[in-house]
Coordinates of C-alpha atoms in Angstrom, one line a residue:
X1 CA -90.1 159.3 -130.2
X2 CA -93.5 159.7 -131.7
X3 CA -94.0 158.9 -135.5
X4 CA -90.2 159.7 -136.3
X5 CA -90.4 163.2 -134.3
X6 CA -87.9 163.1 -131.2
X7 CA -90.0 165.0 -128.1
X8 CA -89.0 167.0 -125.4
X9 CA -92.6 166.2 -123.2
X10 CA -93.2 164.5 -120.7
X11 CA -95.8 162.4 -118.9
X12 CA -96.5 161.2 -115.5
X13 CA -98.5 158.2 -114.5
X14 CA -100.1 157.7 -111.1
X15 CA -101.2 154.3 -110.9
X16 CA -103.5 154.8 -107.5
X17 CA -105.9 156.8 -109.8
X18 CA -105.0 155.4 -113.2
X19 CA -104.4 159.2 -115.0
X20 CA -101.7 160.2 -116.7
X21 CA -100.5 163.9 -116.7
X22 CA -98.6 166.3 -119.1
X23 CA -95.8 168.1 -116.7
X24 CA -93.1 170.3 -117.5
X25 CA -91.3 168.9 -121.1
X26 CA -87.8 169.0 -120.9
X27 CA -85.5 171.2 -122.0
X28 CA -84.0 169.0 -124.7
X29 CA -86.0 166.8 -126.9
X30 CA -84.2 163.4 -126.5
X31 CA -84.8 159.4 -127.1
X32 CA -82.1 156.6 -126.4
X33 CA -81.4 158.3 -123.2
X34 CA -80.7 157.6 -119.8
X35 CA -83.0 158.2 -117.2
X36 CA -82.6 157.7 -113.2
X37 CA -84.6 158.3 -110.1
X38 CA -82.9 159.5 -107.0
X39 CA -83.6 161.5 -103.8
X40 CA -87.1 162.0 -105.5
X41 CA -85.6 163.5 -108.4
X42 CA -85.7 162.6 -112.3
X43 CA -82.0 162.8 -114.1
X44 CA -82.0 162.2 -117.9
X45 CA -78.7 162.3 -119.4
X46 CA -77.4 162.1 -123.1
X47 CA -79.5 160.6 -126.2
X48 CA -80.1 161.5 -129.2
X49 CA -82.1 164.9 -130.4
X50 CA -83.0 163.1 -134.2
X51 CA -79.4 164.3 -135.6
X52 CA -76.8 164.4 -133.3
X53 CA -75.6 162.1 -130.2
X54 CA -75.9 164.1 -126.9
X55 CA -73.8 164.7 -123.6
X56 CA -76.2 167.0 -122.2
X57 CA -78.2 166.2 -118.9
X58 CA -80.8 167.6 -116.4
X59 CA -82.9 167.3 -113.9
X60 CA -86.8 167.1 -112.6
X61 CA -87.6 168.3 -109.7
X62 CA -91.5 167.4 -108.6
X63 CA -92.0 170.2 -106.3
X64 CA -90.6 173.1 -108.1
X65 CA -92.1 171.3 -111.4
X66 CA -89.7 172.3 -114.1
X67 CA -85.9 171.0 -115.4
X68 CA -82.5 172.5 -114.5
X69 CA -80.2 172.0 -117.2
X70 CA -76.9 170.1 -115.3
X71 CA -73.6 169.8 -116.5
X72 CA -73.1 167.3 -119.3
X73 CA -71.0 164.3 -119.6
X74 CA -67.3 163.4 -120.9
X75 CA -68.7 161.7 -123.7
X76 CA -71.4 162.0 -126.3
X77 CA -74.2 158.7 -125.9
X78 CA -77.1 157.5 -127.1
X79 CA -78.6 154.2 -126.4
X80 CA -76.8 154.1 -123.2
X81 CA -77.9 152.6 -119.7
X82 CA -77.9 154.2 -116.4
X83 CA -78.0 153.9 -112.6
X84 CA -77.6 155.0 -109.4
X85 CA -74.7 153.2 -107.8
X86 CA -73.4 154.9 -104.4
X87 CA -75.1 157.8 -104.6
X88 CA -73.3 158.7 -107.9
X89 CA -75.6 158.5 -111.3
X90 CA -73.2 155.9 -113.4
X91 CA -73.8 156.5 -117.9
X92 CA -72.8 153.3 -119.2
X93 CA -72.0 152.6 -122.4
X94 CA -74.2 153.6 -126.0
X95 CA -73.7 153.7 -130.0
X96 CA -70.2 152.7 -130.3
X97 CA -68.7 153.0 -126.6
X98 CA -66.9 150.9 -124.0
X99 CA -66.7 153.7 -121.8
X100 CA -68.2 154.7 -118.5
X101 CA -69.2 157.6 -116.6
X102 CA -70.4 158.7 -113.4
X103 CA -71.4 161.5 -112.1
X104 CA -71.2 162.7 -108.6
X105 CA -74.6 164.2 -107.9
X106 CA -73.9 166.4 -104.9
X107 CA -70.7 168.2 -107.0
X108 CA -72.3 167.5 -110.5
X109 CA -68.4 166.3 -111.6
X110 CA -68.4 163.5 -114.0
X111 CA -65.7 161.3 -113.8
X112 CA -64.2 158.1 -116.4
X113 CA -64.4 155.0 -114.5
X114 CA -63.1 151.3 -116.2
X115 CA -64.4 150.4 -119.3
X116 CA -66.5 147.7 -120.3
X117 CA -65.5 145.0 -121.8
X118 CA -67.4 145.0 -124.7
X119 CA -69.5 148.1 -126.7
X120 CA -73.1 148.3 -125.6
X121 CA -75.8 149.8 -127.3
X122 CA -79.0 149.0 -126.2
X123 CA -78.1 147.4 -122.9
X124 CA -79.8 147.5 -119.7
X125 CA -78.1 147.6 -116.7
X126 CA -79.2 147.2 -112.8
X127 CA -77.5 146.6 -109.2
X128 CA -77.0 143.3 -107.8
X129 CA -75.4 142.6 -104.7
X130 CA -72.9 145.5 -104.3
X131 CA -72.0 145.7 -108.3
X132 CA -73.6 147.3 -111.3
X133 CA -74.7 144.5 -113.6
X134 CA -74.8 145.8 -117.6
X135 CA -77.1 142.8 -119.6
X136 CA -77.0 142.3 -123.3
X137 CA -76.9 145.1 -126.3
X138 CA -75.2 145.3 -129.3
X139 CA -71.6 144.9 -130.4
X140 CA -69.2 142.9 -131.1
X141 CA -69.7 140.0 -128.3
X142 CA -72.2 142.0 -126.2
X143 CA -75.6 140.3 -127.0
X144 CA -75.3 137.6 -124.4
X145 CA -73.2 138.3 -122.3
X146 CA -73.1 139.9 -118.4
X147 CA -70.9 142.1 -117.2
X148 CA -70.6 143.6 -113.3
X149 CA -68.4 146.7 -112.2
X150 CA -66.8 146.4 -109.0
X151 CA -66.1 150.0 -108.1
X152 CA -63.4 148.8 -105.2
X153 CA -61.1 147.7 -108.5
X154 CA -62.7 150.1 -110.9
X155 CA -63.2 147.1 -113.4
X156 CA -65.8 145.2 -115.2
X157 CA -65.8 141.7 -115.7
X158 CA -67.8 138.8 -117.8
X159 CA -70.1 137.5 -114.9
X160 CA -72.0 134.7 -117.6
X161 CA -73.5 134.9 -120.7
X162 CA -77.6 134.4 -121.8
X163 CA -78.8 131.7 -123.8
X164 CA -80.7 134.1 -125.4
X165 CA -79.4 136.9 -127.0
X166 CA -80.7 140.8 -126.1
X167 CA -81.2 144.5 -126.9
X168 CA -83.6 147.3 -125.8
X169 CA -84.6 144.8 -123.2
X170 CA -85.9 145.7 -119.0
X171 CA -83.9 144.3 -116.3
X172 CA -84.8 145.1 -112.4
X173 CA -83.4 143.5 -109.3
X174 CA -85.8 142.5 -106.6

């Protein structure tokens, strides 16, 4: 978002030469959206276009240097978190939602897996050890808490909570 306008472009950074580039803008303007890397590949998924929440997603592909428009998910987020988890893209959470989604990338199928245990907007969300870890956002008891999907039981469980509560906050596992 730039000054209240939601934008479809998009920018690239290359840190070796410290330059950033304009390339191809998206097909739908978005913010609050999900975005992944995977098998050199951008995926943004869902978000908000400045008036309505979004399902839609699509995908960047550096060498033919445009978007394909993929198909979209179940449900309609924005301010949602996102990984790749198994070689599936997993849409977790947003405004409103304990659902989850993920998305088999070689079928492009989305599929409901558990749900959280708590609504999550804002969150951020990483992998750990085998599980998907979801950190923080708001709703109801969300703020501190962490949750972690174990996909052999399709559930989601309180790991611990923060002493600090967060939103619209970075998480990365090293």
């Amino acid at each position: 978002m730039d000054g209240g306008n939601v934008l479809s472009s998009v920018e690239l950074y290359n840190p070796v030469v410290n330059i950033w580039t304009k390339i191809a803008s998206m097909k739908t303007k978005r913010w609050l959206h999900g975005l992944v890397c995977y098998n050199g590949r951008l995926y943004t998924f869902g978000g908000g276009d400045g008036s309505n929440r979004l399902n839609s997603m699509e995908s960047y592909d550096p060498r033919e240097g445009k978007w394909k428009s993929l198909k979209p998910m179940n449900d309609r987020r924005s301010g949602l978190s996102g990984v790749v988890y198994n070689d599936e893209i997993y849409a977790i959470g947003g405004y409103k939602l304990k659902s989850v989604e993920r998305d088999n990338i070689q079928t492009n199928t989305w599929t409901n897996v558990g749900s959280l245990n708590h609504e999550r907007l804002g969150s951020c969300a990483c992998v750990v050890n085998g599980k998907i870890h979801v950190i923080g956002g708001l709703g109801d008891d969300a703020p501190k808490s962490i949750e972690a999907y174990d996909a052999t039981i399709n559930e989601w469980k309180i790991e611990t909570n923060m002493e600090t509560p967060r939103w619209w906050a970075s998480v990365v596992a090293l």
